[in-house]
Coordinates of C-alpha atoms in Angstrom, one line a residue:
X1 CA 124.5 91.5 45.9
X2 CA 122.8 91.9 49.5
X3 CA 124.8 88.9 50.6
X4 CA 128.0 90.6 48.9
X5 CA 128.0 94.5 50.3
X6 CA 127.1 92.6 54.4
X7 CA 130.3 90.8 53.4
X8 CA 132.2 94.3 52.3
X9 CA 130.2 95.9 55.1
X10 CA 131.8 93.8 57.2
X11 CA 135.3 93.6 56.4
X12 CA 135.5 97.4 57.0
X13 CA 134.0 97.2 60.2
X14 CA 136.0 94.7 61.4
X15 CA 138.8 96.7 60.2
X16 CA 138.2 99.6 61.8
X17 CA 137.3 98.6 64.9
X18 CA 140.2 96.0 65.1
X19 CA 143.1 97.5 63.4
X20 CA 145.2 99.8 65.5
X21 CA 147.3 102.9 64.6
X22 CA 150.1 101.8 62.2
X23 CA 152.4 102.5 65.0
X24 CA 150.6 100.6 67.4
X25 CA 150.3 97.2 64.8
X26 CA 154.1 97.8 64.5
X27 CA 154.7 97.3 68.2
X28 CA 151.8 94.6 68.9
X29 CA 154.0 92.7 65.7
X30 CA 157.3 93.6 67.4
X31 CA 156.3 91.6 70.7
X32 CA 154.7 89.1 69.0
X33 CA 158.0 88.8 67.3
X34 CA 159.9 88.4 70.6
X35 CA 157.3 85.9 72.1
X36 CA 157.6 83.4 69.4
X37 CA 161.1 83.7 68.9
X38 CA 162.2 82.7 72.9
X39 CA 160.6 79.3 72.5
X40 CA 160.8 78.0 69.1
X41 CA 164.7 79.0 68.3
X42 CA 165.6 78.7 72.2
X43 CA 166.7 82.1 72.7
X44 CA 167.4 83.8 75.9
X45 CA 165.0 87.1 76.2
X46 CA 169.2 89.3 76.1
X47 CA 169.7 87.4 72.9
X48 CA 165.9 88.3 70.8
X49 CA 166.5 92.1 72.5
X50 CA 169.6 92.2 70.8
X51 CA 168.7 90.9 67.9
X52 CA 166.1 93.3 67.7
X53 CA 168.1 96.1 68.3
X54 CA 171.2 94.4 66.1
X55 CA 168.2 95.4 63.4
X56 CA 166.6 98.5 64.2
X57 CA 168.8 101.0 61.4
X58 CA 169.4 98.6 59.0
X59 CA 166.5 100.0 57.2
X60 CA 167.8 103.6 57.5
X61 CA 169.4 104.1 54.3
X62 CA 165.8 102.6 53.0
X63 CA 163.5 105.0 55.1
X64 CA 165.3 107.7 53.7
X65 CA 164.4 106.5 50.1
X66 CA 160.9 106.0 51.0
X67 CA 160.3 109.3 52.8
X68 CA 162.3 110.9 50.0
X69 CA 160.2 109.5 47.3
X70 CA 156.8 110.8 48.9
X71 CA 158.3 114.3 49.4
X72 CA 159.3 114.5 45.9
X73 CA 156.5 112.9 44.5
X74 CA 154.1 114.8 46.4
X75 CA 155.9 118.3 45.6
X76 CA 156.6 117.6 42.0
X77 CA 152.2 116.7 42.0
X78 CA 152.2 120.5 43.4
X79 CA 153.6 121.9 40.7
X80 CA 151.2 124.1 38.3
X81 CA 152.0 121.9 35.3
X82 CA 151.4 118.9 36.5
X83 CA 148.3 120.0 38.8
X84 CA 146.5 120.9 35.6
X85 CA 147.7 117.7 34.4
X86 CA 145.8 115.5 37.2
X87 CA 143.3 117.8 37.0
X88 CA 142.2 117.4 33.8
X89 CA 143.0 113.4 33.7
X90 CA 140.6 112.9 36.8
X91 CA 137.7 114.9 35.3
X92 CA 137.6 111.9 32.8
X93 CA 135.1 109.5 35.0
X94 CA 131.7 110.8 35.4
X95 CA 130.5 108.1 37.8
X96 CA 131.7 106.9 41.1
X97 CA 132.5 103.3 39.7
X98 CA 134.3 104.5 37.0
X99 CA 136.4 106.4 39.1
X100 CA 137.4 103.4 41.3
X101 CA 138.1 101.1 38.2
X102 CA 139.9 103.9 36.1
X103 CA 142.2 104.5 39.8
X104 CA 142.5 101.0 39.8
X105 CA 144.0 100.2 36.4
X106 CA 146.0 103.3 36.3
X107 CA 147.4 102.0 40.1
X108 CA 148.4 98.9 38.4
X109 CA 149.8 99.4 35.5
X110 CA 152.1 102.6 37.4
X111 CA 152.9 100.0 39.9
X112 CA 153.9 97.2 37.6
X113 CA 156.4 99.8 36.1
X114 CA 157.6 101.0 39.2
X115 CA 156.4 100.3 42.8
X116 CA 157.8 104.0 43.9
X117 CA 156.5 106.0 41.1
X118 CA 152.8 104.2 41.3
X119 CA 152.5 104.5 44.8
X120 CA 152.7 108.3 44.8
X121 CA 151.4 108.6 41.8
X122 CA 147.7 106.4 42.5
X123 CA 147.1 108.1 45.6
X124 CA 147.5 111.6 44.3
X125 CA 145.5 111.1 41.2
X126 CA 142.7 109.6 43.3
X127 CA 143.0 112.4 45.7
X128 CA 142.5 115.1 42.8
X129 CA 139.7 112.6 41.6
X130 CA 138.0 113.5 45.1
X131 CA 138.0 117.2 44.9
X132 CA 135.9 117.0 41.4
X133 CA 133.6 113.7 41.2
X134 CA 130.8 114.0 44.3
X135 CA 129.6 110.8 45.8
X136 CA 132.6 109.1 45.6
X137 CA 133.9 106.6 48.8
X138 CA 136.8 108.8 49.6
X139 CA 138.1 105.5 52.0
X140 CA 137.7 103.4 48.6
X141 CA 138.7 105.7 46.0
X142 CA 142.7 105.4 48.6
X143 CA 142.3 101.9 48.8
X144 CA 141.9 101.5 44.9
X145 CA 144.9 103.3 44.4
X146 CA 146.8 101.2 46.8
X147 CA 145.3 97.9 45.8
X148 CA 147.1 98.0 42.6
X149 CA 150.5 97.5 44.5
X150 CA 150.3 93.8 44.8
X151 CA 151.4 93.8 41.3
X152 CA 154.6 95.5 41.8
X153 CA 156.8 92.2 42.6
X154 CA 155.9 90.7 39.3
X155 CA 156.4 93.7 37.9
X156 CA 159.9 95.6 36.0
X157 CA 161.0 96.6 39.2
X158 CA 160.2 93.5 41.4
X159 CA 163.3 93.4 43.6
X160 CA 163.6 89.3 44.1
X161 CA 163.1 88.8 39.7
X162 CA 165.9 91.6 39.4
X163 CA 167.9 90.0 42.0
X164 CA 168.1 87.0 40.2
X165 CA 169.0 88.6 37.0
X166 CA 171.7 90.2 38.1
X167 CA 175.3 89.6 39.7
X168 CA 175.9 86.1 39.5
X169 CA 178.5 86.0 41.9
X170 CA 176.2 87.3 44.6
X171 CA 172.8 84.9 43.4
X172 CA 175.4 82.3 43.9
X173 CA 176.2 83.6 47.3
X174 CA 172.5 84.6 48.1
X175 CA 171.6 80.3 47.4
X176 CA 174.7 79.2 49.0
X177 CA 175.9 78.1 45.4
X178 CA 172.3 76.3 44.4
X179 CA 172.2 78.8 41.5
X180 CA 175.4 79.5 39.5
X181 CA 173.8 81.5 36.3
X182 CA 171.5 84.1 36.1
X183 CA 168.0 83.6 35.7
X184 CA 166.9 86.1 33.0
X185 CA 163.4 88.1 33.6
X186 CA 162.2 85.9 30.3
X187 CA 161.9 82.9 33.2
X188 CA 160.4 85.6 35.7
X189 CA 158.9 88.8 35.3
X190 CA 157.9 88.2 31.2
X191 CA 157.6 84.8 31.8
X192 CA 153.6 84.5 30.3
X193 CA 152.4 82.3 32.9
X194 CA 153.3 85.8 35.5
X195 CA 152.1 87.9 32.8
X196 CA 148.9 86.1 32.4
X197 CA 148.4 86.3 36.3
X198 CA 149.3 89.7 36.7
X199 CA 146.5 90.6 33.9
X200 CA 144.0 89.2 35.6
X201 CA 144.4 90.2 39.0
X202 CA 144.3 93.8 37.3
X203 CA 141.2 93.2 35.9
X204 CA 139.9 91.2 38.5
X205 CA 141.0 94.3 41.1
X206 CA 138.9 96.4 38.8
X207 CA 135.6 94.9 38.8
X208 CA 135.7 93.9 42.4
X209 CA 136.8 97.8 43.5
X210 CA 134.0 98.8 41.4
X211 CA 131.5 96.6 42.8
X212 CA 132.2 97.7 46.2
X213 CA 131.7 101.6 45.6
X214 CA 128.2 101.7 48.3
X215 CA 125.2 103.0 46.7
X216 CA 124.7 104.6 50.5
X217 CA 126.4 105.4 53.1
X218 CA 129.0 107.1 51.3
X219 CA 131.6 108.5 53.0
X220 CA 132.5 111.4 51.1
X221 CA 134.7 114.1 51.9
X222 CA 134.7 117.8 51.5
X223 CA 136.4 118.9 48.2
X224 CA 137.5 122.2 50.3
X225 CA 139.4 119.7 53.0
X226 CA 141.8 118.4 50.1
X227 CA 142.4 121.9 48.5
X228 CA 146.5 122.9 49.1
X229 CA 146.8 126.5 49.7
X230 CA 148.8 128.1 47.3
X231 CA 151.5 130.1 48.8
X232 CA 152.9 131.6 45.9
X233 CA 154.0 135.2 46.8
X234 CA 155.2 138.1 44.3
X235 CA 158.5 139.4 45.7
X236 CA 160.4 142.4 44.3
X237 CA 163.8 140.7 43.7
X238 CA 165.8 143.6 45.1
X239 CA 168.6 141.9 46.4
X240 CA 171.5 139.2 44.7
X241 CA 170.1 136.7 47.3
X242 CA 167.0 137.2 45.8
X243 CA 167.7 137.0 42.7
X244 CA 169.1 133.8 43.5
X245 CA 166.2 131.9 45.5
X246 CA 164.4 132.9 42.1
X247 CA 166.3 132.5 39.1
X248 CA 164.5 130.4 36.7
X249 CA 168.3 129.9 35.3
X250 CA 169.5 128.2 38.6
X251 CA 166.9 125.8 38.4
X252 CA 167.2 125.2 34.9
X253 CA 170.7 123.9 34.8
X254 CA 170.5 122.3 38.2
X255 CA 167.7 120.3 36.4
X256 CA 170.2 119.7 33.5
X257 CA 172.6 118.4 35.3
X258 CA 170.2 115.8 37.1
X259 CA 169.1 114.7 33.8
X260 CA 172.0 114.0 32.5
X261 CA 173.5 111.8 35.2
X262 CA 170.5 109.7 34.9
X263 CA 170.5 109.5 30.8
X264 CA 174.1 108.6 31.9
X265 CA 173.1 105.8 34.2
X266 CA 170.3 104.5 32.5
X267 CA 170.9 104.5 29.1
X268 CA 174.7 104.3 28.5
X269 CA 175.6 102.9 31.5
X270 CA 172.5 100.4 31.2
X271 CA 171.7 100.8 35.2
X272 CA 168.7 99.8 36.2
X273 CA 165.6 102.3 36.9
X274 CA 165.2 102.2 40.7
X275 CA 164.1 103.9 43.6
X276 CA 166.9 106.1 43.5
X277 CA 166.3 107.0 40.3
X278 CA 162.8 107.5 40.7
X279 CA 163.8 109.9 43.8
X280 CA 165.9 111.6 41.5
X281 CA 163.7 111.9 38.9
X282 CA 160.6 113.3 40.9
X283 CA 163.3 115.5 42.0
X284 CA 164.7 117.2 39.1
X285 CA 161.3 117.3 37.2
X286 CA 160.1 119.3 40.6
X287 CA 162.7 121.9 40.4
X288 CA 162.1 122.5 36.5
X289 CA 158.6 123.0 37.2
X290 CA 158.3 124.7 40.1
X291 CA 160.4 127.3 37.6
X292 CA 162.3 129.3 40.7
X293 CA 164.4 127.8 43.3
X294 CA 162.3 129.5 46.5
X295 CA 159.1 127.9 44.7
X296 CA 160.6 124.3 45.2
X297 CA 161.7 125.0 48.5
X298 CA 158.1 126.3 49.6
X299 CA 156.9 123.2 47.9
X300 CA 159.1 120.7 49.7
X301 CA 158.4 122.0 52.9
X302 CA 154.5 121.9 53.0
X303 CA 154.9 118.1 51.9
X304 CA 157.7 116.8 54.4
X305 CA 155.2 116.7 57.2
X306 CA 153.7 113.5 55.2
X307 CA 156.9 111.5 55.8
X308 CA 156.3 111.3 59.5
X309 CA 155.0 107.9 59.3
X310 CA 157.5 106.3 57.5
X311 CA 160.4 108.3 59.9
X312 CA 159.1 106.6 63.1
X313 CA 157.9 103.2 62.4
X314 CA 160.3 102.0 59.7
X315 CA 163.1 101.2 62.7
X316 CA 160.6 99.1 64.5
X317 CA 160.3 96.4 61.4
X318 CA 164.2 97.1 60.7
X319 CA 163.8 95.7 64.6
X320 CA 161.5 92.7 63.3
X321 CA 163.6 91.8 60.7
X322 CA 166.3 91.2 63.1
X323 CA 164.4 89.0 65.3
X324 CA 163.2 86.9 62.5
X325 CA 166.4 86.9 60.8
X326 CA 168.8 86.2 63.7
X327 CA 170.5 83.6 65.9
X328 CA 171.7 83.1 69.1
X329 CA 173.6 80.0 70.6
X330 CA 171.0 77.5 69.4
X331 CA 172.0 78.6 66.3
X332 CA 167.9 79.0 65.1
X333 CA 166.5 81.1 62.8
X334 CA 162.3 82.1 62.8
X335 CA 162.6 82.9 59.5
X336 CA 164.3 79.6 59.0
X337 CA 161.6 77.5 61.0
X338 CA 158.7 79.2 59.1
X339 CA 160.1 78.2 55.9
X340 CA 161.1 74.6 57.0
X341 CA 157.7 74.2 58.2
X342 CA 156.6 74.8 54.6
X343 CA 158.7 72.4 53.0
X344 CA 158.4 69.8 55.3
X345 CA 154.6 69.2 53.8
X346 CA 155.3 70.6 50.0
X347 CA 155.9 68.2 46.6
X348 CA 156.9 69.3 43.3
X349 CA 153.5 70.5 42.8
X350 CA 152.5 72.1 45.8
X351 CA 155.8 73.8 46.4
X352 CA 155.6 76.9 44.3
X353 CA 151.9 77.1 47.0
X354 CA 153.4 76.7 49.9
X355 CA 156.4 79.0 49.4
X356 CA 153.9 81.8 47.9
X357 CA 152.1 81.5 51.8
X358 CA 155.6 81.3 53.6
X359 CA 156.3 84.5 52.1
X360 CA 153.1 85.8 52.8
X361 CA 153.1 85.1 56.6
X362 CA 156.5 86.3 56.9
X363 CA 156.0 89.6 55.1
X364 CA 153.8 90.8 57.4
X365 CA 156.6 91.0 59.8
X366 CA 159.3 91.5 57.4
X367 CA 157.6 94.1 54.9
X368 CA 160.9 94.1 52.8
X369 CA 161.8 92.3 49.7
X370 CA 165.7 92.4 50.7
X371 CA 164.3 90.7 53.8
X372 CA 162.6 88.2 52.8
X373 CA 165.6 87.1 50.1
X374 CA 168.0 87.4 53.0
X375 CA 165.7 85.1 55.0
X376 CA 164.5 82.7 52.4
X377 CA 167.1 82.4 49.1
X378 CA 169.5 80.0 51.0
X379 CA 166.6 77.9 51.8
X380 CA 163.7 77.8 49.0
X381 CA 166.2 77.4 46.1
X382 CA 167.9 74.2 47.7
X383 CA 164.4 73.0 48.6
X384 CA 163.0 73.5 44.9
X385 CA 165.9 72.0 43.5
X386 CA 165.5 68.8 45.6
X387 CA 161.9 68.9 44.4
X388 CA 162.7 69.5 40.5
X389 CA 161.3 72.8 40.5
X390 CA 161.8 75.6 38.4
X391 CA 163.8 78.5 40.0
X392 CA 162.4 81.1 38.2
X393 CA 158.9 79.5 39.5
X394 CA 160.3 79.4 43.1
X395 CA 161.5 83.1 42.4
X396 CA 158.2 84.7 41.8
X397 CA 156.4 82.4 44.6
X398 CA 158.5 84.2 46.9
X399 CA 157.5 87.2 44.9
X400 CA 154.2 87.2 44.6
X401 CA 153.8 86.0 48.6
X402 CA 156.1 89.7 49.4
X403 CA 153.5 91.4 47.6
X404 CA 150.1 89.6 48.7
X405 CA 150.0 90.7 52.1
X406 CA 151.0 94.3 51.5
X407 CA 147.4 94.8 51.2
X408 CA 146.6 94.0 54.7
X409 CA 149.8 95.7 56.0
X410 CA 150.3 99.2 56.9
X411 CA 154.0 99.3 56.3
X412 CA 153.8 100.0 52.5
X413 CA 150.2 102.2 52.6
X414 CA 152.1 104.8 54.6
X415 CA 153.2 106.9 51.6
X416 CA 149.5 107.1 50.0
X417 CA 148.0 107.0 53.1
X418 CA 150.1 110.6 54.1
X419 CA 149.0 112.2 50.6
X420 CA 145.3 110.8 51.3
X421 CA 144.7 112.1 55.0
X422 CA 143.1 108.6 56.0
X423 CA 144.2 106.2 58.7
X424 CA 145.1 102.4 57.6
X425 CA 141.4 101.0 59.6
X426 CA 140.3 103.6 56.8
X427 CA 140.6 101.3 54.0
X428 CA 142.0 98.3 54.9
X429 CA 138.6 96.6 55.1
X430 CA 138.5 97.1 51.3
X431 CA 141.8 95.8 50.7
X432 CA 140.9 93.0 53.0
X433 CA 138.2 92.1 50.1
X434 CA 141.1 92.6 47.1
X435 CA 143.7 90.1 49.1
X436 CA 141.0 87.5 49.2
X437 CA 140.1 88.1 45.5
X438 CA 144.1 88.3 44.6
X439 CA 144.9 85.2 46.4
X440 CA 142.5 82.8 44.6
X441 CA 144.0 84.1 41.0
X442 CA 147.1 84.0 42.6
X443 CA 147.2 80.9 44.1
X444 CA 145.1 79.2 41.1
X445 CA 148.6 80.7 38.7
X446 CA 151.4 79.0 40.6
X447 CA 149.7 75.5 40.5
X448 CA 149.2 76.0 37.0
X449 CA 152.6 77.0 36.6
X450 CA 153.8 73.9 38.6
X451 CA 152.2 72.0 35.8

């Protein structure tokens, strides 16, 4: 165990004295970017800066989801209902490890269902968990909650699995016509070779978590620092504006009406349950709760300021993406090279491997699973045809690789790491710990799968 917590001790250290600002690792990737790029796909220095700004808002309609889905997640946790509810879930674990594990699992599991709704939904219960259990690592009580996302690609809302479940005429256009018929989830997502995986990284994440939790040095926090004041006025409603901003009524039927276009969608209409329709569900359930109008509005306000994050540094990897996804006379692509490179020393067996790690290395500049199909679909499909693998297989490599790295990059801790009050060098050297653990299992699945 001595030999175990230098190990943990070090990671974090490392961590915090390495890792930059978010903001900063965004711009140190950014040029790093740009520097690889000129020499390996013989651009000009005019043709990568275009590139990169070519790129920079194609993320924007996507940093509005994700700042939209920690504002309404965050304001619908501030509601009274729901406050009692966390409260009384996170006086369940009466010691510091079970806190970690019971964070962990619940991370998971959220996650696996839907990447948007556990995001928010770990790191607030974690943060309640703080204000009542003493002696708890604060930094690894947020990184728990957040280590359970590297289940959300193999999970009901993985975008690349759904992807290939869905319009055939653009899967075919996706693989430059390798694939011509759907590839249902039952070959992906429920396939039991990805179901077996995905159980025991969870449990795997929960021991390890649990094991880490110091027995000193703990760094704590101060219940009173993660108290929300309650701004809650009594007004006299002696106005028709007033009566407005808070008429229960007004927010009832709005709330009606929200819930009904998404019964609509996803039930009748058989849409799938995405981000937007966890935006909009957050959102509606936060207006009905919050009771009055003026309530919500209060509410929403106090949790914008979280959203900075994602506001400013989401157009620098839209910027990334475009250097590693574009061309210029020489008719290169980096995204193309990296995954070449990969194939070039892949067989049958190894392939599923060595496209997992392609994806892995290129998510930590493109953080975004539209990316990363964009960049590798056309090339990993043709490749694992040639090689007589499985597409579904190939599917969930490129899956599972998206997902890996999000524990080492900031990109997708943003959201939890707003709620929480931490910096990334905060808990990164825990999550360092749960990528190495995830990997093996990972890694030890998709050869077994290749089988």
């Amino acid at each position: 165990m001595k030999i175990f917590r230098k190990i943990i001790d070090g990671c974090v250290g490392f961590m915090r004295k390495y890792l930059p600002e978010p903001f900063i690792f965004a711009i140190i990737l950014t040029f790093v970017a740009i520097l690889v790029a000129i020499p390996v796909c013989h651009q000009s220095v005019m043709e990568v800066v275009c590139n990169w700004g070519g790129g920079v808002w194609n993320l924007l309609g996507f940093s509005m989801q994700m700042a939209l889905v920690l504002v309404t997640g965050a304001t619908l946790a501030a509601a009274p209902l729901i406050k009692k509810g966390i409260s009384s879930l996170a006086s369940m674990p009466k010691t510091p490890a079970g806190a970690i594990a019971l964070v962990t699992g619940i991370s998971a599991v959220a996650c696996w269902l839907n990447w948007g709704f556990g995001l928010i939904v770990g790191a607030i219960f974690a943060k309640e968990i703080a204000k009542k259990l003493k002696n708890v690592d604060y930094r690894l009580l947020i990184a728990s909650a957040y280590s359970g996302f590297v289940v959300w690609h193999a999970g009901i809302s993985g975008s690349i699995p759904l992807k290939m479940a869905s319009d055939v005429n653009e899967l075919t256009k996706d693989t430059n016509g390798i694939i011509t018929s759907v590839i249902p989830i039952g070959n992906t997502i429920l396939d039991p070779h990805n179901i077996i995986m995905v159980v025991l990284v969870t449990v795997a994440l929960i021991a390890i978590n649990a094991l880490m939790h110091p027995k000193t040095g703990i760094v704590a926090i101060d219940p009173a620092l993660l108290q929300e004041d309650d701004e809650t006025k009594a007004e006299k409603t002696t106005t028709p504006a007033m009566r407005l901003e808070n008429s229960r009524l007004l927010s009832a039927v709005l709330s009606l009406l929200g819930f009904t276009f998404l019964i609509i969608s996803l039930f009748i209409k058989k849409k799938t349950f995405d981000l937007g329709s966890v935006i909009l569900l957050f959102l509606f359930l936060g207006i009905v709760l919050h009771k009055t109008p003026i309530a919500y509005v209060r509410a929403f306000a106090k949790s914008v300021g979280g959203a900075a994050g994602i506001l400013l540094q989401f157009p620098f990897y839209a910027g990334i993406m475009g250097i590693i996804t574009g061309v210029g006379e020489s008719g290169i692509c980096l995204g193309t090279v990296v995954s070449e490179a990969f194939i070039n020393i892949s067989n049958s067996t190894t392939y599923p491997l060595y496209t997992f790690l392609c994806a892995a290395i290129l998510n930590m500049f493109v953080p975004s699973g539209g990316g990363h199909w964009a960049i590798q679909a056309p090339i990993m499909f043709a490749a694992g045809e040639a090689l007589n693998v499985d597409h579904g297989l190939t599917g969930m490599a490129i899956a599972w690789g998206d997902a890996w790295t999000n524990l080492i990059q900031p990109f997708w801790a943003l959201p939890a790491l707003a709620i929480a009050k931490l910096n990334a060098k905060d808990i990164m050297g825990f999550c360092l710990i749960d990528l190495v653990v995830s990997g093996v299992i990972i890694i030890g699945g998709l050869l077994i799968w290749a089988l």
